PDB file of C-alpha atoms in Angstrom:
ATOM      1  CA  MET C 624     114.281 106.181 214.965  1.00 46.00           C
ATOM      2  CA  VAL C 625     113.885 102.807 213.311  1.00 53.00           C
ATOM      3  CA  TYR C 626     117.253 100.916 213.180  1.00 61.00           C
ATOM      4  CA  ASN C 627     118.413  97.778 211.288  1.00 77.00           C
ATOM      5  CA  TYR C 628     119.106  95.578 214.296  1.00 86.00           C
ATOM      6  CA  GLN C 629     121.355  92.444 214.752  1.00 90.00           C
ATOM      7  CA  TYR C 630     120.058  89.579 216.431  1.00 89.00           C
ATOM      8  CA  TYR C 631     121.246  86.467 218.050  1.00 89.00           C
ATOM      9  CA  LEU C 632     118.838  83.471 218.688  1.00 89.00           C
ATOM     10  CA  GLU C 633     119.881  81.150 221.728  1.00 90.00           C
ATOM     11  CA  LYS C 634     118.479  77.696 220.344  1.00 87.00           C
ATOM     12  CA  GLU C 635     117.910  76.032 223.418  1.00 87.00           C
ATOM     13  CA  THR C 636     115.338  79.080 225.095  1.00 89.00           C
ATOM     14  CA  ARG C 637     114.383  80.181 221.517  1.00 90.00           C
ATOM     15  CA  LYS C 638     115.000  83.592 222.966  1.00 91.00           C
ATOM     16  CA  ILE C 639     116.322  86.497 220.304  1.00 91.00           C
ATOM     17  CA  TYR C 640     118.831  88.971 221.726  1.00 91.00           C
ATOM     18  CA  ILE C 641     119.834  92.509 220.197  1.00 91.00           C
ATOM     19  CA  THR C 642     123.500  92.618 219.749  1.00 91.00           C
ATOM     20  CA  GLY C 643     126.197  95.510 218.635  1.00 90.00           C
ATOM     21  CA  LEU C 644     124.803  98.385 220.752  1.00 89.00           C
ATOM     22  CA  PRO C 645     126.785 100.117 223.067  1.00 91.00           C
ATOM     23  CA  PHE C 646     124.501  99.560 226.260  1.00 91.00           C
ATOM     24  CA  ALA C 647     122.530  96.584 227.819  1.00 91.00           C
ATOM     25  CA  THR C 648     119.591  95.811 226.108  1.00 92.00           C
ATOM     26  CA  LYS C 649     116.554  94.037 226.863  1.00 92.00           C
ATOM     27  CA  TYR C 650     114.258  92.590 223.895  1.00 93.00           C
ATOM     28  CA  VAL C 651     110.603  92.272 224.924  1.00 94.00           C
ATOM     29  CA  GLU C 652     107.681  91.132 223.074  1.00 93.00           C
ATOM     30  CA  VAL C 653     104.866  93.797 222.599  1.00 94.00           C
ATOM     31  CA  PRO C 654     101.328  92.355 223.007  1.00 93.00           C
ATOM     32  CA  ARG C 655      99.271  91.867 219.692  1.00 92.00           C
ATOM     33  CA  GLU C 656      96.790  94.730 218.938  1.00 91.00           C
ATOM     34  CA  LYS C 657      94.793  95.074 215.782  1.00 91.00           C
ATOM     35  CA  ARG C 658      96.611  98.406 214.897  1.00 91.00           C
ATOM     36  CA  PHE C 659      99.685  96.270 214.335  1.00 92.00           C
ATOM     37  CA  GLU C 660      98.523  93.933 211.601  1.00 92.00           C
ATOM     38  CA  ARG C 661      99.538  95.631 208.714  1.00 92.00           C
ATOM     39  CA  LEU C 662     103.152  95.289 209.820  1.00 93.00           C
ATOM     40  CA  TYR C 663     102.771  91.955 210.315  1.00 92.00           C
ATOM     41  CA  SER C 664     100.962  91.225 207.102  1.00 93.00           C
ATOM     42  CA  TYR C 665     103.602  93.264 205.200  1.00 94.00           C
ATOM     43  CA  SER C 666     106.672  91.529 207.081  1.00 93.00           C
ATOM     44  CA  LEU C 667     105.204  88.177 205.881  1.00 93.00           C
ATOM     45  CA  ILE C 668     104.660  89.686 202.235  1.00 95.00           C
ATOM     46  CA  LYS C 669     108.405  90.590 202.021  1.00 95.00           C
ATOM     47  CA  ILE C 670     109.312  86.969 202.909  1.00 95.00           C
ATOM     48  CA  ASP C 671     107.101  85.353 200.596  1.00 96.00           C
ATOM     49  CA  LEU C 672     108.329  88.022 197.865  1.00 97.00           C
ATOM     50  CA  LEU C 673     112.127  87.216 198.601  1.00 97.00           C
ATOM     51  CA  ASN C 674     111.336  83.601 198.676  1.00 97.00           C
ATOM     52  CA  ALA C 675     109.650  83.840 195.116  1.00 97.00           C
ATOM     53  CA  ILE C 676     112.345  85.898 193.465  1.00 97.00           C
ATOM     54  CA  LYS C 677     114.811  82.941 195.030  1.00 97.00           C
ATOM     55  CA  TYR C 678     112.801  80.222 193.591  1.00 97.00           C
ATOM     56  CA  THR C 679     112.491  82.089 190.384  1.00 96.00           C
ATOM     57  CA  ASP C 680     116.250  82.364 189.764  1.00 97.00           C
ATOM     58  CA  ILE C 681     116.933  78.462 190.586  1.00 97.00           C
ATOM     59  CA  SER C 682     114.124  77.758 187.984  1.00 95.00           C
ATOM     60  CA  LEU C 683     115.904  80.333 185.377  1.00 94.00           C
ATOM     61  CA  HIS C 684     119.035  78.481 185.937  1.00 94.00           C
ATOM     62  CA  THR C 685     118.351  74.738 185.865  1.00 94.00           C
ATOM     63  CA  TYR C 686     118.256  72.589 182.839  1.00 92.00           C
ATOM     64  CA  ASP C 687     116.087  69.955 185.031  1.00 93.00           C
ATOM     65  CA  ARG C 688     112.678  70.319 183.838  1.00 89.00           C
ATOM     66  CA  THR C 689     111.327  68.543 187.142  1.00 91.00           C
ATOM     67  CA  ILE C 690     113.035  71.135 189.166  1.00 94.00           C
ATOM     68  CA  LYS C 691     112.349  74.260 186.798  1.00 92.00           C
ATOM     69  CA  GLU C 692     108.633  73.211 187.065  1.00 90.00           C
ATOM     70  CA  GLY C 693     108.731  72.579 190.497  1.00 93.00           C
ATOM     71  CA  MET C 694     110.260  75.913 191.298  1.00 95.00           C
ATOM     72  CA  PHE C 695     108.114  77.811 189.302  1.00 94.00           C
ATOM     73  CA  ARG C 696     105.086  76.450 190.769  1.00 92.00           C
ATOM     74  CA  ILE C 697     106.322  77.570 194.208  1.00 95.00           C
ATOM     75  CA  ALA C 698     107.286  80.860 193.192  1.00 96.00           C
ATOM     76  CA  LEU C 699     103.940  81.517 191.385  1.00 95.00           C
ATOM     77  CA  ILE C 700     101.911  80.330 194.538  1.00 94.00           C
ATOM     78  CA  LEU C 701     103.893  82.865 197.000  1.00 95.00           C
ATOM     79  CA  TYR C 702     103.728  85.760 194.415  1.00 96.00           C
ATOM     80  CA  ILE C 703      99.929  85.453 194.241  1.00 95.00           C
ATOM     81  CA  LYS C 704      99.445  84.770 197.692  1.00 92.00           C
ATOM     82  CA  CYS C 705     100.697  88.280 198.325  1.00 95.00           C
ATOM     83  CA  PHE C 706      97.607  89.698 196.730  1.00 93.00           C
ATOM     84  CA  ASN C 707      95.119  87.257 197.187  1.00 82.00           C
ATOM     85  CA  ASN C 708      93.084  87.226 200.034  1.00 69.00           C
ATOM     86  CA  SER C 709      93.299  83.797 201.726  1.00 63.00           C
ATOM     87  CA  GLY C 710      90.812  84.645 204.263  1.00 62.00           C
ATOM     88  CA  GLY C 711      93.360  83.988 207.262  1.00 65.00           C
ATOM     89  CA  GLY C 712      93.587  87.367 208.579  1.00 76.00           C
ATOM     90  CA  ARG C 713      96.623  88.703 206.712  1.00 84.00           C
ATOM     91  CA  SER C 714      96.268  91.843 205.018  1.00 87.00           C
ATOM     92  CA  GLN C 715      97.374  91.880 201.213  1.00 91.00           C
ATOM     93  CA  LEU C 716      99.337  94.155 198.822  1.00 93.00           C
ATOM     94  CA  PRO C 717      96.911  96.691 197.236  1.00 92.00           C
ATOM     95  CA  LEU C 718      97.361  95.481 193.714  1.00 92.00           C
ATOM     96  CA  ASN C 719      96.608  98.962 191.986  1.00 92.00           C
ATOM     97  CA  LYS C 720      98.960 100.919 194.159  1.00 93.00           C
ATOM     98  CA  ALA C 721     101.599  98.309 193.822  1.00 93.00           C
ATOM     99  CA  TYR C 722     102.002  98.702 189.991  1.00 94.00           C
ATOM    100  CA  LYS C 723     100.658 102.359 189.597  1.00 92.00           C
ATOM    101  CA  ASN C 724     102.568 104.284 187.082  1.00 90.00           C
ATOM    102  CA  ILE C 725     104.811 101.209 186.297  1.00 92.00           C
ATOM    103  CA  PRO C 726     105.462 101.169 182.318  1.00 90.00           C
ATOM    104  CA  GLY C 727     103.774  98.292 180.503  1.00 88.00           C
ATOM    105  CA  GLU C 728     101.091  96.035 181.660  1.00 92.00           C
ATOM    106  CA  PRO C 729     101.841  94.651 184.863  1.00 93.00           C
ATOM    107  CA  MET C 730      98.387  94.521 185.844  1.00 93.00           C
ATOM    108  CA  GLU C 731      97.403  92.227 182.906  1.00 94.00           C
ATOM    109  CA  CYS C 732     100.532  90.356 183.582  1.00 93.00           C
ATOM    110  CA  TYR C 733      99.303  89.761 187.340  1.00 94.00           C
ATOM    111  CA  ARG C 734      96.136  88.409 185.814  1.00 93.00           C
ATOM    112  CA  LYS C 735      97.618  86.007 183.564  1.00 92.00           C
ATOM    113  CA  LEU C 736      99.884  84.661 186.060  1.00 93.00           C
ATOM    114  CA  LYS C 737      96.877  84.497 188.669  1.00 92.00           C
ATOM    115  CA  ARG C 738      94.846  82.483 185.840  1.00 89.00           C
ATOM    116  CA  ILE C 739      97.933  80.150 185.481  1.00 87.00           C
ATOM    117  CA  ARG C 740      97.795  79.566 189.293  1.00 88.00           C
ATOM    118  CA  ASP C 741      94.080  79.433 189.583  1.00 85.00           C
ATOM    119  CA  LYS C 742      93.612  77.207 186.473  1.00 79.00           C
ATOM    120  CA  TYR C 743      96.398  75.055 185.970  1.00 76.00           C
ATOM    121  CA  ILE C 744      98.566  75.095 189.486  1.00 77.00           C
ATOM    122  CA  ALA C 745      96.562  75.367 192.352  1.00 69.00           C
ATOM    123  CA  HIS C 746      93.370  73.493 190.463  1.00 65.00           C
ATOM    124  CA  ASP C 747      93.476  71.749 187.025  1.00 65.00           C
ATOM    125  CA  GLU C 748      90.546  73.198 186.180  1.00 66.00           C
ATOM    126  CA  GLN C 749      91.477  73.846 182.644  1.00 65.00           C
ATOM    127  CA  ASP C 750      93.232  70.817 182.190  1.00 67.00           C
ATOM    128  CA  PHE C 751      89.917  69.211 183.018  1.00 69.00           C
ATOM    129  CA  LEU C 752      88.274  70.898 180.387  1.00 72.00           C
ATOM    130  CA  ASN C 753      90.943  70.278 177.941  1.00 73.00           C
ATOM    131  CA  ALA C 754      91.118  66.422 179.044  1.00 76.00           C
ATOM    132  CA  LYS C 755      90.136  64.299 175.751  1.00 80.00           C
ATOM    133  CA  LEU C 756      88.953  60.692 175.125  1.00 77.00           C
ATOM    134  CA  GLY C 757      89.548  58.651 171.662  1.00 83.00           C
ATOM    135  CA  MET C 758      88.487  55.801 170.181  1.00 85.00           C
ATOM    136  CA  VAL C 759      90.574  53.263 168.129  1.00 82.00           C
ATOM    137  CA  LEU C 760      89.001  51.839 165.015  1.00 87.00           C
ATOM    138  CA  ASN C 761      89.858  48.990 162.827  1.00 83.00           C
ATOM    139  CA  LYS C 762      89.099  50.643 159.348  1.00 88.00           C
ATOM    140  CA  ASP C 763      89.716  47.121 157.593  1.00 88.00           C
ATOM    141  CA  GLN C 764      87.259  45.622 159.738  1.00 91.00           C
ATOM    142  CA  LYS C 765      85.099  48.282 160.414  1.00 90.00           C
ATOM    143  CA  CYS C 766      84.868  47.651 164.123  1.00 83.00           C
ATOM    144  CA  ILE C 767      86.095  49.346 167.257  1.00 83.00           C
ATOM    145  CA  VAL C 768      89.109  48.054 168.936  1.00 84.00           C
ATOM    146  CA  GLY C 769      89.252  50.158 172.202  1.00 81.00           C
ATOM    147  CA  ILE C 770      89.478  53.574 173.766  1.00 80.00           C
ATOM    148  CA  ALA C 771      92.699  55.502 174.639  1.00 81.00           C
ATOM    149  CA  TYR C 772      93.108  58.707 176.155  1.00 75.00           C
ATOM    150  CA  PRO C 773      96.257  61.206 175.553  1.00 74.00           C
ATOM    151  CA  GLU C 774      97.851  61.892 178.862  1.00 69.00           C
ATOM    152  CA  MET C 775      98.519  65.738 178.562  1.00 63.00           C
ATOM    153  CA  GLN C 776      98.624  69.012 180.850  1.00 59.00           C
ATOM    154  CA  GLY C 777      99.013  72.623 179.871  1.00 59.00           C
ATOM    155  CA  LYS C 778     102.457  73.515 179.358  1.00 64.00           C
ATOM    156  CA  PHE C 779     103.970  77.218 179.600  1.00 62.00           C
ATOM    157  CA  HIS C 780     106.832  79.203 177.926  1.00 70.00           C
ATOM    158  CA  TYR C 781     108.803  78.563 181.586  1.00 77.00           C
ATOM    159  CA  ASP C 782     111.411  81.370 181.146  1.00 87.00           C
ATOM    160  CA  GLU C 783     109.670  84.044 179.650  1.00 90.00           C
ATOM    161  CA  THR C 784     106.892  83.550 182.308  1.00 91.00           C
ATOM    162  CA  LEU C 785     109.564  83.210 184.857  1.00 93.00           C
ATOM    163  CA  LYS C 786     111.532  86.779 184.041  1.00 94.00           C
ATOM    164  CA  ILE C 787     108.006  88.640 183.972  1.00 94.00           C
ATOM    165  CA  MET C 788     107.253  87.191 187.232  1.00 95.00           C
ATOM    166  CA  LYS C 789     110.552  87.957 188.803  1.00 96.00           C
ATOM    167  CA  SER C 790     110.183  91.566 187.339  1.00 96.00           C
ATOM    168  CA  LEU C 791     106.657  91.765 189.201  1.00 96.00           C
ATOM    169  CA  CYS C 792     108.033  90.418 192.335  1.00 97.00           C
ATOM    170  CA  LYS C 793     110.951  92.994 192.301  1.00 97.00           C
ATOM    171  CA  ILE C 794     108.348  95.940 192.110  1.00 96.00           C
ATOM    172  CA  ALA C 795     105.837  94.483 194.775  1.00 97.00           C
ATOM    173  CA  LEU C 796     109.083  94.246 197.079  1.00 96.00           C
ATOM    174  CA  ASP C 797     109.813  97.712 196.849  1.00 96.00           C
ATOM    175  CA  LYS C 798     106.666  98.847 197.266  1.00 96.00           C
ATOM    176  CA  THR C 799     106.251  96.608 200.419  1.00 96.00           C
ATOM    177  CA  ASP C 800     109.607  98.044 201.841  1.00 94.00           C
ATOM    178  CA  GLU C 801     107.756 101.514 201.600  1.00 94.00           C
ATOM    179  CA  TYR C 802     104.816 100.003 203.533  1.00 94.00           C
ATOM    180  CA  ILE C 803     106.962  98.260 205.932  1.00 93.00           C
ATOM    181  CA  ASN C 804     108.751 101.618 206.655  1.00 93.00           C
ATOM    182  CA  GLU C 805     105.874 103.620 206.970  1.00 93.00           C
ATOM    183  CA  GLU C 806     104.226 101.163 209.551  1.00 93.00           C
ATOM    184  CA  MET C 807     107.392 101.102 211.402  1.00 92.00           C
ATOM    185  CA  HIS C 808     107.696 104.780 212.132  1.00 93.00           C
ATOM    186  CA  SER C 809     103.893 104.770 212.971  1.00 93.00           C
ATOM    187  CA  VAL C 810     104.009 101.870 215.347  1.00 93.00           C
ATOM    188  CA  GLU C 811     107.248 103.124 217.098  1.00 92.00           C
ATOM    189  CA  ASN C 812     105.611 106.567 217.784  1.00 92.00           C
ATOM    190  CA  TYR C 813     102.814 105.007 219.418  1.00 93.00           C
ATOM    191  CA  LEU C 814     104.583 102.614 221.473  1.00 93.00           C
ATOM    192  CA  LYS C 815     107.036 105.287 222.824  1.00 91.00           C
ATOM    193  CA  GLN C 816     104.063 106.838 224.358  1.00 93.00           C
ATOM    194  CA  ARG C 817     104.014 103.731 227.046  1.00 94.00           C
ATOM    195  CA  ASP C 818     105.710 103.827 230.481  1.00 94.00           C
ATOM    196  CA  TYR C 819     109.160 102.250 230.496  1.00 92.00           C
ATOM    197  CA  GLU C 820     108.284 100.425 233.744  1.00 94.00           C
ATOM    198  CA  ILE C 821     105.453  98.839 232.360  1.00 94.00           C
ATOM    199  CA  VAL C 822     107.105  97.760 229.212  1.00 94.00           C
ATOM    200  CA  SER C 823     109.999  96.334 230.837  1.00 93.00           C
ATOM    201  CA  LYS C 824     107.967  93.905 232.481  1.00 94.00           C
ATOM    202  CA  TYR C 825     106.609  92.747 229.044  1.00 94.00           C
ATOM    203  CA  PRO C 826     107.917  88.940 228.369  1.00 93.00           C
ATOM    204  CA  GLU C 827     111.255  88.576 226.721  1.00 92.00           C
ATOM    205  CA  MET C 828     111.092  87.740 222.895  1.00 92.00           C
ATOM    206  CA  THR C 829     111.232  84.470 221.926  1.00 91.00           C
ATOM    207  CA  ILE C 830     110.630  82.425 218.627  1.00 85.00           C
ATOM    208  CA  ASP C 831     107.772  79.804 218.851  1.00 78.00           C
ATOM    209  CA  VAL C 832     108.576  76.438 216.653  1.00 66.00           C
ATOM    210  CA  ASN C 833     104.871  75.430 215.367  1.00 63.00           C
ATOM    211  CA  GLU C 834     104.840  72.189 214.398  1.00 56.00           C
ATOM    212  CA  ILE C 835     102.422  71.171 211.387  1.00 53.00           C
TER     213      ILE C 835
END
């Protein structure tokens, strides 16, 4: 059976303990196996989607243009990351299954959001193509005064785009929860076949702090 356990983190040792159960527990770390990779991936995808929704809400409820744009950019990158293979070994959400039988045009909305991410946010390809250079002419003396370029970048209807993205994130989150539950049951049935004396010797669960 899959439970929603309560956790306690000991800050000095970075060990995690399970609390709230009526018996003595030991929380051990299972050695990595390839068959667990989808569970690892969906767990990370869930975190990304939850954060994307959180940043979308911040963007929707602020009047500060800088905060609105910044939160929009972060949320968009996190959302697209869930479907886009970055080559880092993490599995991605299957786009067709995530939005299957969803009314409206979720696939088309996703593609438009991805285009914004690709063409304007992650890279400025579209802004580069739209960049212009002008010449200032003196019509009276019929001569060239100099050059000038208009400083401009692509703009979006943020609130409408944010509302669409938040809706897509919530749909994807529901599908991710389904996948996590399926993987949890599969992995638990697999691991319960192991001998207690062997698994009790696994190292205790700790949280690593990865410095970048």
